[in-house]
């Protein structure tokens, strides 16, 4: 008669040892381990000391107690930093110790033999209440981030996390009108449609900083200007015309859309439209058009000037033309830019003037300063004049009036500042006029309209207040400028691109006759390109780079932009 015994893997469960606790793979089977004799630890099974080969079940109590095993004690330190009274963070720095312990068994093993080794020792977790008490001792009585505090308390590695935040005050809202029925700014609505209801005043909510100090809400006081196509009733607002809804803090109106089946050229003179316009045709052969709303050209734009205060869509191609979308907002931003240039010179002259003695002992220094300023003023005026001619021809009435006011301000300011008898106080008075017109110009930035889309562009100048999207084959010998982004999925050949934030191009290739460059003005911006030819020039903020060899699938931001090689 022959006896058969089951293999070990059928009789015993595999186990693993994590943080000095045993875990069974199969709770229905016992496990067998080998425990070495050591002075650093004692192991008890159900209260009795054991060593050597030990068999136990998941229901048994197997405990490990270490004896004089620590070589160096672990420790941790806490550092609390506060940023602008809004966020308090804890930096926990760990200094690990050493101790003789059983090595962990991270995977399930059959019949393992325990081994003693010198291991790193982490400090025990800090009690949650102890960390909170530490924060309160530092007078941090803001909103506690409990989850982050627990992560810091239990971490056995260096860690930095925000643990206390402030609560922003919620400003109060005045009596106002609010859109109804899911309507949004820019949607089309019908004539006699009730689109906004009157809402009474809403009080604000107080907040507090990280120290618990109260932050009182500020009431927002504003009331928009109502256009001629809006009827104001006790219950709310109703449209008098069918058109595009404009609903901003500054203005509420309904912009009508006109459709024209015609092509325009030089014989039509300057064409002006108030509101949105759809042209079923071309603008060509010296055509000139401006409109105060959005413009859609179902054909193309050829050898023409096109200006709109809203968005522009050219379904066809653009050739040898100048197009401005969001022109009134571009012009308003230029008022601020020109004013800041003048103010920089005025401030310097005012500072230098305050040091010149009344007895004339520093007359020569003052004369040199004024001569320098005179040349700088002339340089700014030279940059204003070409743009001023565009404003006078294609700007709306409000923008034309603002530029007229700007001309008076800078002419009087220059005349006063270049007077050798001028005092610092007189210059300061002139500077205040520029600050006032800067604030006035910001009031013209009433919406985010000003995007430009076209199929392709050849030998043209394209300008947009927000973004430019060339949706077809691409561009050739074209100058492109936008505030937010430029996207050219196709080719950008012999093209200059200037943008504040983001550029995405397919193939970028410089020309032989003209300099081509991709310039992103802001540090936070980026450049993405499928193919860059050699000699392409890229600029991100102050960084400049010339492509030496062709590059594919490029994405450059502040972190990845190549080092200056020019």
mmCIF file with all atom_site columns, C-alpha atoms in Angstrom, residues 296-488:
data_model
loop_
_atom_site.group_PDB
_atom_site.id
_atom_site.type_symbol
_atom_site.label_atom_id
_atom_site.label_alt_id
_atom_site.label_comp_id
_atom_site.label_asym_id
_atom_site.label_entity_id
_atom_site.label_seq_id
_atom_site.pdbx_PDB_ins_code
_atom_site.Cartn_x
_atom_site.Cartn_y
_atom_site.Cartn_z
_atom_site.occupancy
_atom_site.B_iso_or_equiv
_atom_site.pdbx_formal_charge
_atom_site.auth_seq_id
_atom_site.auth_comp_id
_atom_site.auth_asym_id
_atom_site.auth_atom_id
_atom_site.pdbx_PDB_model_num
ATOM 1   C CA . UNK A 1 296 ? -18.887 87.674  -42.433 1.00 0.00 ? 296 UNK A CA 1
ATOM 2   C CA . UNK A 1 297 ? -17.600 87.723  -46.025 1.00 0.00 ? 297 UNK A CA 1
ATOM 3   C CA . UNK A 1 298 ? -18.824 84.675  -47.942 1.00 0.00 ? 298 UNK A CA 1
ATOM 4   C CA . UNK A 1 299 ? -16.351 85.386  -50.739 1.00 0.00 ? 299 UNK A CA 1
ATOM 5   C CA . UNK A 1 300 ? -12.783 86.653  -50.459 1.00 0.00 ? 300 UNK A CA 1
ATOM 6   C CA . UNK A 1 301 ? -10.945 89.885  -49.686 1.00 0.00 ? 301 UNK A CA 1
ATOM 7   C CA . UNK A 1 302 ? -8.572  91.095  -52.406 1.00 0.00 ? 302 UNK A CA 1
ATOM 8   C CA . UNK A 1 303 ? -6.487  94.305  -52.461 1.00 0.00 ? 303 UNK A CA 1
ATOM 9   C CA . UNK A 1 304 ? -8.788  95.899  -49.883 1.00 0.00 ? 304 UNK A CA 1
ATOM 10  C CA . UNK A 1 305 ? -9.057  97.402  -46.386 1.00 0.00 ? 305 UNK A CA 1
ATOM 11  C CA . UNK A 1 306 ? -11.524 95.744  -43.979 1.00 0.00 ? 306 UNK A CA 1
ATOM 12  C CA . UNK A 1 307 ? -12.162 96.899  -40.396 1.00 0.00 ? 307 UNK A CA 1
ATOM 13  C CA . UNK A 1 308 ? -14.721 95.611  -37.864 1.00 0.00 ? 308 UNK A CA 1
ATOM 14  C CA . UNK A 1 309 ? -15.221 96.181  -34.152 1.00 0.00 ? 309 UNK A CA 1
ATOM 15  C CA . UNK A 1 310 ? -16.389 92.572  -33.717 1.00 0.00 ? 310 UNK A CA 1
ATOM 16  C CA . UNK A 1 311 ? -15.360 89.196  -35.158 1.00 0.00 ? 311 UNK A CA 1
ATOM 17  C CA . UNK A 1 312 ? -14.460 88.778  -38.837 1.00 0.00 ? 312 UNK A CA 1
ATOM 18  C CA . UNK A 1 313 ? -14.913 85.598  -40.880 1.00 0.00 ? 313 UNK A CA 1
ATOM 19  C CA . UNK A 1 314 ? -13.645 85.488  -44.474 1.00 0.00 ? 314 UNK A CA 1
ATOM 20  C CA . UNK A 1 315 ? -14.846 82.250  -46.060 1.00 0.00 ? 315 UNK A CA 1
ATOM 21  C CA . UNK A 1 316 ? -12.571 82.673  -49.064 1.00 0.00 ? 316 UNK A CA 1
ATOM 22  C CA . UNK A 1 317 ? -8.966  83.811  -49.350 1.00 0.00 ? 317 UNK A CA 1
ATOM 23  C CA . UNK A 1 318 ? -7.312  87.066  -48.330 1.00 0.00 ? 318 UNK A CA 1
ATOM 24  C CA . UNK A 1 319 ? -4.872  88.560  -50.819 1.00 0.00 ? 319 UNK A CA 1
ATOM 25  C CA . UNK A 1 320 ? -2.860  91.817  -50.648 1.00 0.00 ? 320 UNK A CA 1
ATOM 26  C CA . UNK A 1 321 ? -5.221  93.252  -48.027 1.00 0.00 ? 321 UNK A CA 1
ATOM 27  C CA . UNK A 1 322 ? -5.300  94.786  -44.551 1.00 0.00 ? 322 UNK A CA 1
ATOM 28  C CA . UNK A 1 323 ? -7.825  93.366  -42.068 1.00 0.00 ? 323 UNK A CA 1
ATOM 29  C CA . UNK A 1 324 ? -8.461  94.464  -38.472 1.00 0.00 ? 324 UNK A CA 1
ATOM 30  C CA . UNK A 1 325 ? -10.933 92.599  -36.244 1.00 0.00 ? 325 UNK A CA 1
ATOM 31  C CA . UNK A 1 326 ? -11.865 94.165  -32.909 1.00 0.00 ? 326 UNK A CA 1
ATOM 32  C CA . UNK A 1 327 ? -10.412 97.420  -34.229 1.00 0.00 ? 327 UNK A CA 1
ATOM 33  C CA . UNK A 1 328 ? -11.947 99.714  -31.600 1.00 0.00 ? 328 UNK A CA 1
ATOM 34  C CA . UNK A 1 329 ? -10.455 97.582  -28.815 1.00 0.00 ? 329 UNK A CA 1
ATOM 35  C CA . UNK A 1 330 ? -7.060  97.410  -30.530 1.00 0.00 ? 330 UNK A CA 1
ATOM 36  C CA . UNK A 1 331 ? -7.145  101.196 -30.835 1.00 0.00 ? 331 UNK A CA 1
ATOM 37  C CA . UNK A 1 332 ? -8.160  101.592 -27.173 1.00 0.00 ? 332 UNK A CA 1
ATOM 38  C CA . UNK A 1 333 ? -5.234  99.397  -26.067 1.00 0.00 ? 333 UNK A CA 1
ATOM 39  C CA . UNK A 1 334 ? -2.913  101.512 -28.208 1.00 0.00 ? 334 UNK A CA 1
ATOM 40  C CA . UNK A 1 335 ? -4.078  104.635 -26.344 1.00 0.00 ? 335 UNK A CA 1
ATOM 41  C CA . UNK A 1 336 ? -2.846  102.998 -23.137 1.00 0.00 ? 336 UNK A CA 1
ATOM 42  C CA . UNK A 1 337 ? 0.447   101.924 -24.765 1.00 0.00 ? 337 UNK A CA 1
ATOM 43  C CA . UNK A 1 338 ? 1.179   105.390 -26.182 1.00 0.00 ? 338 UNK A CA 1
ATOM 44  C CA . UNK A 1 339 ? 0.262   107.038 -22.866 1.00 0.00 ? 339 UNK A CA 1
ATOM 45  C CA . UNK A 1 340 ? 2.595   104.778 -20.896 1.00 0.00 ? 340 UNK A CA 1
ATOM 46  C CA . UNK A 1 341 ? 5.460   105.646 -23.252 1.00 0.00 ? 341 UNK A CA 1
ATOM 47  C CA . UNK A 1 342 ? 4.881   109.365 -22.690 1.00 0.00 ? 342 UNK A CA 1
ATOM 48  C CA . UNK A 1 343 ? 4.510   108.884 -18.928 1.00 0.00 ? 343 UNK A CA 1
ATOM 49  C CA . UNK A 1 344 ? 7.865   107.131 -18.695 1.00 0.00 ? 344 UNK A CA 1
ATOM 50  C CA . UNK A 1 345 ? 9.598   110.183 -20.196 1.00 0.00 ? 345 UNK A CA 1
ATOM 51  C CA . UNK A 1 346 ? 7.574   112.688 -18.147 1.00 0.00 ? 346 UNK A CA 1
ATOM 52  C CA . UNK A 1 347 ? 8.409   110.835 -14.937 1.00 0.00 ? 347 UNK A CA 1
ATOM 53  C CA . UNK A 1 348 ? 12.137  110.867 -15.692 1.00 0.00 ? 348 UNK A CA 1
ATOM 54  C CA . UNK A 1 349 ? 12.159  114.571 -16.579 1.00 0.00 ? 349 UNK A CA 1
ATOM 55  C CA . UNK A 1 350 ? 10.095  115.378 -13.469 1.00 0.00 ? 350 UNK A CA 1
ATOM 56  C CA . UNK A 1 351 ? 12.564  113.473 -11.285 1.00 0.00 ? 351 UNK A CA 1
ATOM 57  C CA . UNK A 1 352 ? 15.574  115.187 -12.862 1.00 0.00 ? 352 UNK A CA 1
ATOM 58  C CA . UNK A 1 353 ? 13.926  118.621 -12.724 1.00 0.00 ? 353 UNK A CA 1
ATOM 59  C CA . UNK A 1 354 ? 13.402  118.314 -8.971  1.00 0.00 ? 354 UNK A CA 1
ATOM 60  C CA . UNK A 1 355 ? 17.207  118.218 -8.527  1.00 0.00 ? 355 UNK A CA 1
ATOM 61  C CA . UNK A 1 356 ? 18.042  121.277 -10.596 1.00 0.00 ? 356 UNK A CA 1
ATOM 62  C CA . UNK A 1 357 ? 18.840  124.350 -8.495  1.00 0.00 ? 357 UNK A CA 1
ATOM 63  C CA . UNK A 1 358 ? 16.787  127.489 -9.032  1.00 0.00 ? 358 UNK A CA 1
ATOM 64  C CA . UNK A 1 359 ? 19.979  129.554 -9.319  1.00 0.00 ? 359 UNK A CA 1
ATOM 65  C CA . UNK A 1 360 ? 20.765  127.971 -12.699 1.00 0.00 ? 360 UNK A CA 1
ATOM 66  C CA . UNK A 1 361 ? 23.906  126.170 -11.546 1.00 0.00 ? 361 UNK A CA 1
ATOM 67  C CA . UNK A 1 362 ? 22.730  122.964 -13.277 1.00 0.00 ? 362 UNK A CA 1
ATOM 68  C CA . UNK A 1 363 ? 21.396  124.655 -16.403 1.00 0.00 ? 363 UNK A CA 1
ATOM 69  C CA . UNK A 1 364 ? 23.526  122.563 -18.788 1.00 0.00 ? 364 UNK A CA 1
ATOM 70  C CA . UNK A 1 365 ? 22.324  119.257 -17.287 1.00 0.00 ? 365 UNK A CA 1
ATOM 71  C CA . UNK A 1 366 ? 18.713  120.383 -17.564 1.00 0.00 ? 366 UNK A CA 1
ATOM 72  C CA . UNK A 1 367 ? 19.189  121.442 -21.180 1.00 0.00 ? 367 UNK A CA 1
ATOM 73  C CA . UNK A 1 368 ? 20.641  118.021 -22.073 1.00 0.00 ? 368 UNK A CA 1
ATOM 74  C CA . UNK A 1 369 ? 17.749  116.264 -20.338 1.00 0.00 ? 369 UNK A CA 1
ATOM 75  C CA . UNK A 1 370 ? 15.171  118.275 -22.277 1.00 0.00 ? 370 UNK A CA 1
ATOM 76  C CA . UNK A 1 371 ? 16.970  117.692 -25.587 1.00 0.00 ? 371 UNK A CA 1
ATOM 77  C CA . UNK A 1 372 ? 16.891  113.946 -24.936 1.00 0.00 ? 372 UNK A CA 1
ATOM 78  C CA . UNK A 1 373 ? 13.192  114.092 -24.067 1.00 0.00 ? 373 UNK A CA 1
ATOM 79  C CA . UNK A 1 374 ? 12.458  116.128 -27.213 1.00 0.00 ? 374 UNK A CA 1
ATOM 80  C CA . UNK A 1 375 ? 13.934  113.387 -29.399 1.00 0.00 ? 375 UNK A CA 1
ATOM 81  C CA . UNK A 1 376 ? 12.039  110.675 -27.532 1.00 0.00 ? 376 UNK A CA 1
ATOM 82  C CA . UNK A 1 377 ? 8.745   112.554 -27.874 1.00 0.00 ? 377 UNK A CA 1
ATOM 83  C CA . UNK A 1 378 ? 9.310   112.885 -31.621 1.00 0.00 ? 378 UNK A CA 1
ATOM 84  C CA . UNK A 1 379 ? 9.955   109.133 -31.921 1.00 0.00 ? 379 UNK A CA 1
ATOM 85  C CA . UNK A 1 380 ? 6.660   108.292 -30.187 1.00 0.00 ? 380 UNK A CA 1
ATOM 86  C CA . UNK A 1 381 ? 4.746   110.743 -32.382 1.00 0.00 ? 381 UNK A CA 1
ATOM 87  C CA . UNK A 1 382 ? 6.171   109.061 -35.481 1.00 0.00 ? 382 UNK A CA 1
ATOM 88  C CA . UNK A 1 383 ? 4.705   105.732 -34.334 1.00 0.00 ? 383 UNK A CA 1
ATOM 89  C CA . UNK A 1 384 ? 1.324   107.328 -33.539 1.00 0.00 ? 384 UNK A CA 1
ATOM 90  C CA . UNK A 1 385 ? 0.819   109.133 -36.859 1.00 0.00 ? 385 UNK A CA 1
ATOM 91  C CA . UNK A 1 386 ? 0.314   106.057 -39.133 1.00 0.00 ? 386 UNK A CA 1
ATOM 92  C CA . UNK A 1 387 ? -2.116  104.460 -36.692 1.00 0.00 ? 387 UNK A CA 1
ATOM 93  C CA . UNK A 1 388 ? -3.896  107.785 -36.180 1.00 0.00 ? 388 UNK A CA 1
ATOM 94  C CA . UNK A 1 389 ? -4.635  107.934 -39.904 1.00 0.00 ? 389 UNK A CA 1
ATOM 95  C CA . UNK A 1 390 ? -6.298  104.488 -39.673 1.00 0.00 ? 390 UNK A CA 1
ATOM 96  C CA . UNK A 1 391 ? -8.387  105.643 -36.698 1.00 0.00 ? 391 UNK A CA 1
ATOM 97  C CA . UNK A 1 392 ? -9.500  108.782 -38.520 1.00 0.00 ? 392 UNK A CA 1
ATOM 98  C CA . UNK A 1 393 ? -10.610 106.752 -41.524 1.00 0.00 ? 393 UNK A CA 1
ATOM 99  C CA . UNK A 1 394 ? -11.861 103.457 -40.058 1.00 0.00 ? 394 UNK A CA 1
ATOM 100 C CA . UNK A 1 395 ? -12.481 104.053 -36.341 1.00 0.00 ? 395 UNK A CA 1
ATOM 101 C CA . UNK A 1 396 ? -15.901 104.540 -34.808 1.00 0.00 ? 396 UNK A CA 1
ATOM 102 C CA . UNK A 1 397 ? -16.921 107.946 -33.462 1.00 0.00 ? 397 UNK A CA 1
ATOM 103 C CA . UNK A 1 398 ? -15.967 107.171 -29.840 1.00 0.00 ? 398 UNK A CA 1
ATOM 104 C CA . UNK A 1 399 ? -12.454 106.049 -30.793 1.00 0.00 ? 399 UNK A CA 1
ATOM 105 C CA . UNK A 1 400 ? -11.930 109.031 -33.098 1.00 0.00 ? 400 UNK A CA 1
ATOM 106 C CA . UNK A 1 401 ? -12.914 111.379 -30.261 1.00 0.00 ? 401 UNK A CA 1
ATOM 107 C CA . UNK A 1 402 ? -10.556 109.598 -27.858 1.00 0.00 ? 402 UNK A CA 1
ATOM 108 C CA . UNK A 1 403 ? -7.603  109.946 -30.235 1.00 0.00 ? 403 UNK A CA 1
ATOM 109 C CA . UNK A 1 404 ? -8.456  113.614 -30.712 1.00 0.00 ? 404 UNK A CA 1
ATOM 110 C CA . UNK A 1 405 ? -8.304  114.012 -26.938 1.00 0.00 ? 405 UNK A CA 1
ATOM 111 C CA . UNK A 1 406 ? -5.014  112.060 -26.801 1.00 0.00 ? 406 UNK A CA 1
ATOM 112 C CA . UNK A 1 407 ? -3.468  114.393 -29.398 1.00 0.00 ? 407 UNK A CA 1
ATOM 113 C CA . UNK A 1 408 ? -4.394  117.444 -27.329 1.00 0.00 ? 408 UNK A CA 1
ATOM 114 C CA . UNK A 1 409 ? -3.067  115.856 -24.120 1.00 0.00 ? 409 UNK A CA 1
ATOM 115 C CA . UNK A 1 410 ? 0.326   114.847 -25.478 1.00 0.00 ? 410 UNK A CA 1
ATOM 116 C CA . UNK A 1 411 ? 0.825   118.116 -27.400 1.00 0.00 ? 411 UNK A CA 1
ATOM 117 C CA . UNK A 1 412 ? 0.102   120.170 -24.260 1.00 0.00 ? 412 UNK A CA 1
ATOM 118 C CA . UNK A 1 413 ? 2.193   117.803 -22.148 1.00 0.00 ? 413 UNK A CA 1
ATOM 119 C CA . UNK A 1 414 ? 5.183   118.033 -24.482 1.00 0.00 ? 414 UNK A CA 1
ATOM 120 C CA . UNK A 1 415 ? 4.938   121.806 -24.682 1.00 0.00 ? 415 UNK A CA 1
ATOM 121 C CA . UNK A 1 416 ? 4.805   122.127 -20.882 1.00 0.00 ? 416 UNK A CA 1
ATOM 122 C CA . UNK A 1 417 ? 7.592   119.622 -20.214 1.00 0.00 ? 417 UNK A CA 1
ATOM 123 C CA . UNK A 1 418 ? 10.036  121.099 -22.751 1.00 0.00 ? 418 UNK A CA 1
ATOM 124 C CA . UNK A 1 419 ? 9.645   124.568 -21.250 1.00 0.00 ? 419 UNK A CA 1
ATOM 125 C CA . UNK A 1 420 ? 12.901  125.273 -19.392 1.00 0.00 ? 420 UNK A CA 1
ATOM 126 C CA . UNK A 1 421 ? 10.953  127.103 -16.661 1.00 0.00 ? 421 UNK A CA 1
ATOM 127 C CA . UNK A 1 422 ? 8.667   124.105 -16.080 1.00 0.00 ? 422 UNK A CA 1
ATOM 128 C CA . UNK A 1 423 ? 8.440   122.741 -12.528 1.00 0.00 ? 423 UNK A CA 1
ATOM 129 C CA . UNK A 1 424 ? 7.997   119.174 -11.322 1.00 0.00 ? 424 UNK A CA 1
ATOM 130 C CA . UNK A 1 425 ? 4.457   119.974 -10.129 1.00 0.00 ? 425 UNK A CA 1
ATOM 131 C CA . UNK A 1 426 ? 3.471   121.220 -13.587 1.00 0.00 ? 426 UNK A CA 1
ATOM 132 C CA . UNK A 1 427 ? 4.748   118.001 -15.176 1.00 0.00 ? 427 UNK A CA 1
ATOM 133 C CA . UNK A 1 428 ? 2.815   115.984 -12.589 1.00 0.00 ? 428 UNK A CA 1
ATOM 134 C CA . UNK A 1 429 ? -0.372  117.812 -13.594 1.00 0.00 ? 429 UNK A CA 1
ATOM 135 C CA . UNK A 1 430 ? 0.181   116.835 -17.242 1.00 0.00 ? 430 UNK A CA 1
ATOM 136 C CA . UNK A 1 431 ? 0.826   113.221 -16.232 1.00 0.00 ? 431 UNK A CA 1
ATOM 137 C CA . UNK A 1 432 ? -2.529  113.037 -14.458 1.00 0.00 ? 432 UNK A CA 1
ATOM 138 C CA . UNK A 1 433 ? -4.254  113.749 -17.784 1.00 0.00 ? 433 UNK A CA 1
ATOM 139 C CA . UNK A 1 434 ? -2.639  110.628 -19.264 1.00 0.00 ? 434 UNK A CA 1
ATOM 140 C CA . UNK A 1 435 ? -3.758  108.503 -16.310 1.00 0.00 ? 435 UNK A CA 1
ATOM 141 C CA . UNK A 1 436 ? -7.312  109.752 -16.870 1.00 0.00 ? 436 UNK A CA 1
ATOM 142 C CA . UNK A 1 437 ? -7.362  108.839 -20.568 1.00 0.00 ? 437 UNK A CA 1
ATOM 143 C CA . UNK A 1 438 ? -5.893  105.396 -19.779 1.00 0.00 ? 438 UNK A CA 1
ATOM 144 C CA . UNK A 1 439 ? -8.883  104.724 -17.522 1.00 0.00 ? 439 UNK A CA 1
ATOM 145 C CA . UNK A 1 440 ? -11.199 106.023 -20.236 1.00 0.00 ? 440 UNK A CA 1
ATOM 146 C CA . UNK A 1 441 ? -9.619  103.678 -22.804 1.00 0.00 ? 441 UNK A CA 1
ATOM 147 C CA . UNK A 1 442 ? -10.199 100.651 -20.545 1.00 0.00 ? 442 UNK A CA 1
ATOM 148 C CA . UNK A 1 443 ? -13.907 101.446 -20.580 1.00 0.00 ? 443 UNK A CA 1
ATOM 149 C CA . UNK A 1 444 ? -13.904 100.716 -24.340 1.00 0.00 ? 444 UNK A CA 1
ATOM 150 C CA . UNK A 1 445 ? -12.862 97.090  -23.774 1.00 0.00 ? 445 UNK A CA 1
ATOM 151 C CA . UNK A 1 446 ? -16.478 96.096  -23.302 1.00 0.00 ? 446 UNK A CA 1
ATOM 152 C CA . UNK A 1 447 ? -16.411 92.577  -24.741 1.00 0.00 ? 447 UNK A CA 1
ATOM 153 C CA . UNK A 1 448 ? -14.088 89.857  -26.025 1.00 0.00 ? 448 UNK A CA 1
ATOM 154 C CA . UNK A 1 449 ? -15.095 90.125  -29.676 1.00 0.00 ? 449 UNK A CA 1
ATOM 155 C CA . UNK A 1 450 ? -12.295 90.530  -32.163 1.00 0.00 ? 450 UNK A CA 1
ATOM 156 C CA . UNK A 1 451 ? -11.356 87.145  -33.638 1.00 0.00 ? 451 UNK A CA 1
ATOM 157 C CA . UNK A 1 452 ? -10.362 86.712  -37.291 1.00 0.00 ? 452 UNK A CA 1
ATOM 158 C CA . UNK A 1 453 ? -10.756 83.614  -39.458 1.00 0.00 ? 453 UNK A CA 1
ATOM 159 C CA . UNK A 1 454 ? -9.840  83.253  -43.133 1.00 0.00 ? 454 UNK A CA 1
ATOM 160 C CA . UNK A 1 455 ? -9.117  80.430  -45.548 1.00 0.00 ? 455 UNK A CA 1
ATOM 161 C CA . UNK A 1 456 ? -5.636  81.627  -46.549 1.00 0.00 ? 456 UNK A CA 1
ATOM 162 C CA . UNK A 1 457 ? -3.636  84.844  -46.657 1.00 0.00 ? 457 UNK A CA 1
ATOM 163 C CA . UNK A 1 458 ? -1.160  86.119  -49.220 1.00 0.00 ? 458 UNK A CA 1
ATOM 164 C CA . UNK A 1 459 ? 0.866   89.360  -48.977 1.00 0.00 ? 459 UNK A CA 1
ATOM 165 C CA . UNK A 1 460 ? -1.526  90.718  -46.358 1.00 0.00 ? 460 UNK A CA 1
ATOM 166 C CA . UNK A 1 461 ? -1.599  92.283  -42.892 1.00 0.00 ? 461 UNK A CA 1
ATOM 167 C CA . UNK A 1 462 ? -3.932  90.541  -40.417 1.00 0.00 ? 462 UNK A CA 1
ATOM 168 C CA . UNK A 1 463 ? -4.633  92.017  -36.968 1.00 0.00 ? 463 UNK A CA 1
ATOM 169 C CA . UNK A 1 464 ? -7.022  90.692  -34.300 1.00 0.00 ? 464 UNK A CA 1
ATOM 170 C CA . UNK A 1 465 ? -7.886  91.781  -30.789 1.00 0.00 ? 465 UNK A CA 1
ATOM 171 C CA . UNK A 1 466 ? -8.246  88.138  -29.656 1.00 0.00 ? 466 UNK A CA 1
ATOM 172 C CA . UNK A 1 467 ? -7.242  85.321  -32.028 1.00 0.00 ? 467 UNK A CA 1
ATOM 173 C CA . UNK A 1 468 ? -6.462  84.545  -35.670 1.00 0.00 ? 468 UNK A CA 1
ATOM 174 C CA . UNK A 1 469 ? -7.271  81.227  -37.344 1.00 0.00 ? 469 UNK A CA 1
ATOM 175 C CA . UNK A 1 470 ? -6.071  80.585  -40.910 1.00 0.00 ? 470 UNK A CA 1
ATOM 176 C CA . UNK A 1 471 ? -8.078  77.496  -41.731 1.00 0.00 ? 471 UNK A CA 1
ATOM 177 C CA . UNK A 1 472 ? -6.938  76.645  -45.262 1.00 0.00 ? 472 UNK A CA 1
ATOM 178 C CA . UNK A 1 473 ? -3.579  76.082  -47.006 1.00 0.00 ? 473 UNK A CA 1
ATOM 179 C CA . UNK A 1 474 ? -1.777  78.769  -44.993 1.00 0.00 ? 474 UNK A CA 1
ATOM 180 C CA . UNK A 1 475 ? -0.045  82.128  -45.409 1.00 0.00 ? 475 UNK A CA 1
ATOM 181 C CA . UNK A 1 476 ? 2.632   83.644  -47.638 1.00 0.00 ? 476 UNK A CA 1
ATOM 182 C CA . UNK A 1 477 ? 4.497   86.944  -47.133 1.00 0.00 ? 477 UNK A CA 1
ATOM 183 C CA . UNK A 1 478 ? 1.975   87.987  -44.499 1.00 0.00 ? 478 UNK A CA 1
ATOM 184 C CA . UNK A 1 479 ? 2.223   89.932  -41.231 1.00 0.00 ? 479 UNK A CA 1
ATOM 185 C CA . UNK A 1 480 ? 0.009   88.546  -38.468 1.00 0.00 ? 480 UNK A CA 1
ATOM 186 C CA . UNK A 1 481 ? -0.646  90.000  -35.010 1.00 0.00 ? 481 UNK A CA 1
ATOM 187 C CA . UNK A 1 482 ? -3.115  88.949  -32.283 1.00 0.00 ? 482 UNK A CA 1
ATOM 188 C CA . UNK A 1 483 ? -3.530  89.293  -28.523 1.00 0.00 ? 483 UNK A CA 1
ATOM 189 C CA . UNK A 1 484 ? -4.359  85.719  -27.545 1.00 0.00 ? 484 UNK A CA 1
ATOM 190 C CA . UNK A 1 485 ? -3.453  83.140  -30.181 1.00 0.00 ? 485 UNK A CA 1
ATOM 191 C CA . UNK A 1 486 ? -2.576  82.448  -33.820 1.00 0.00 ? 486 UNK A CA 1
ATOM 192 C CA . UNK A 1 487 ? -3.367  79.079  -35.437 1.00 0.00 ? 487 UNK A CA 1
ATOM 193 C CA . UNK A 1 488 ? -2.171  78.158  -38.928 1.00 0.00 ? 488 UNK A CA 1
#
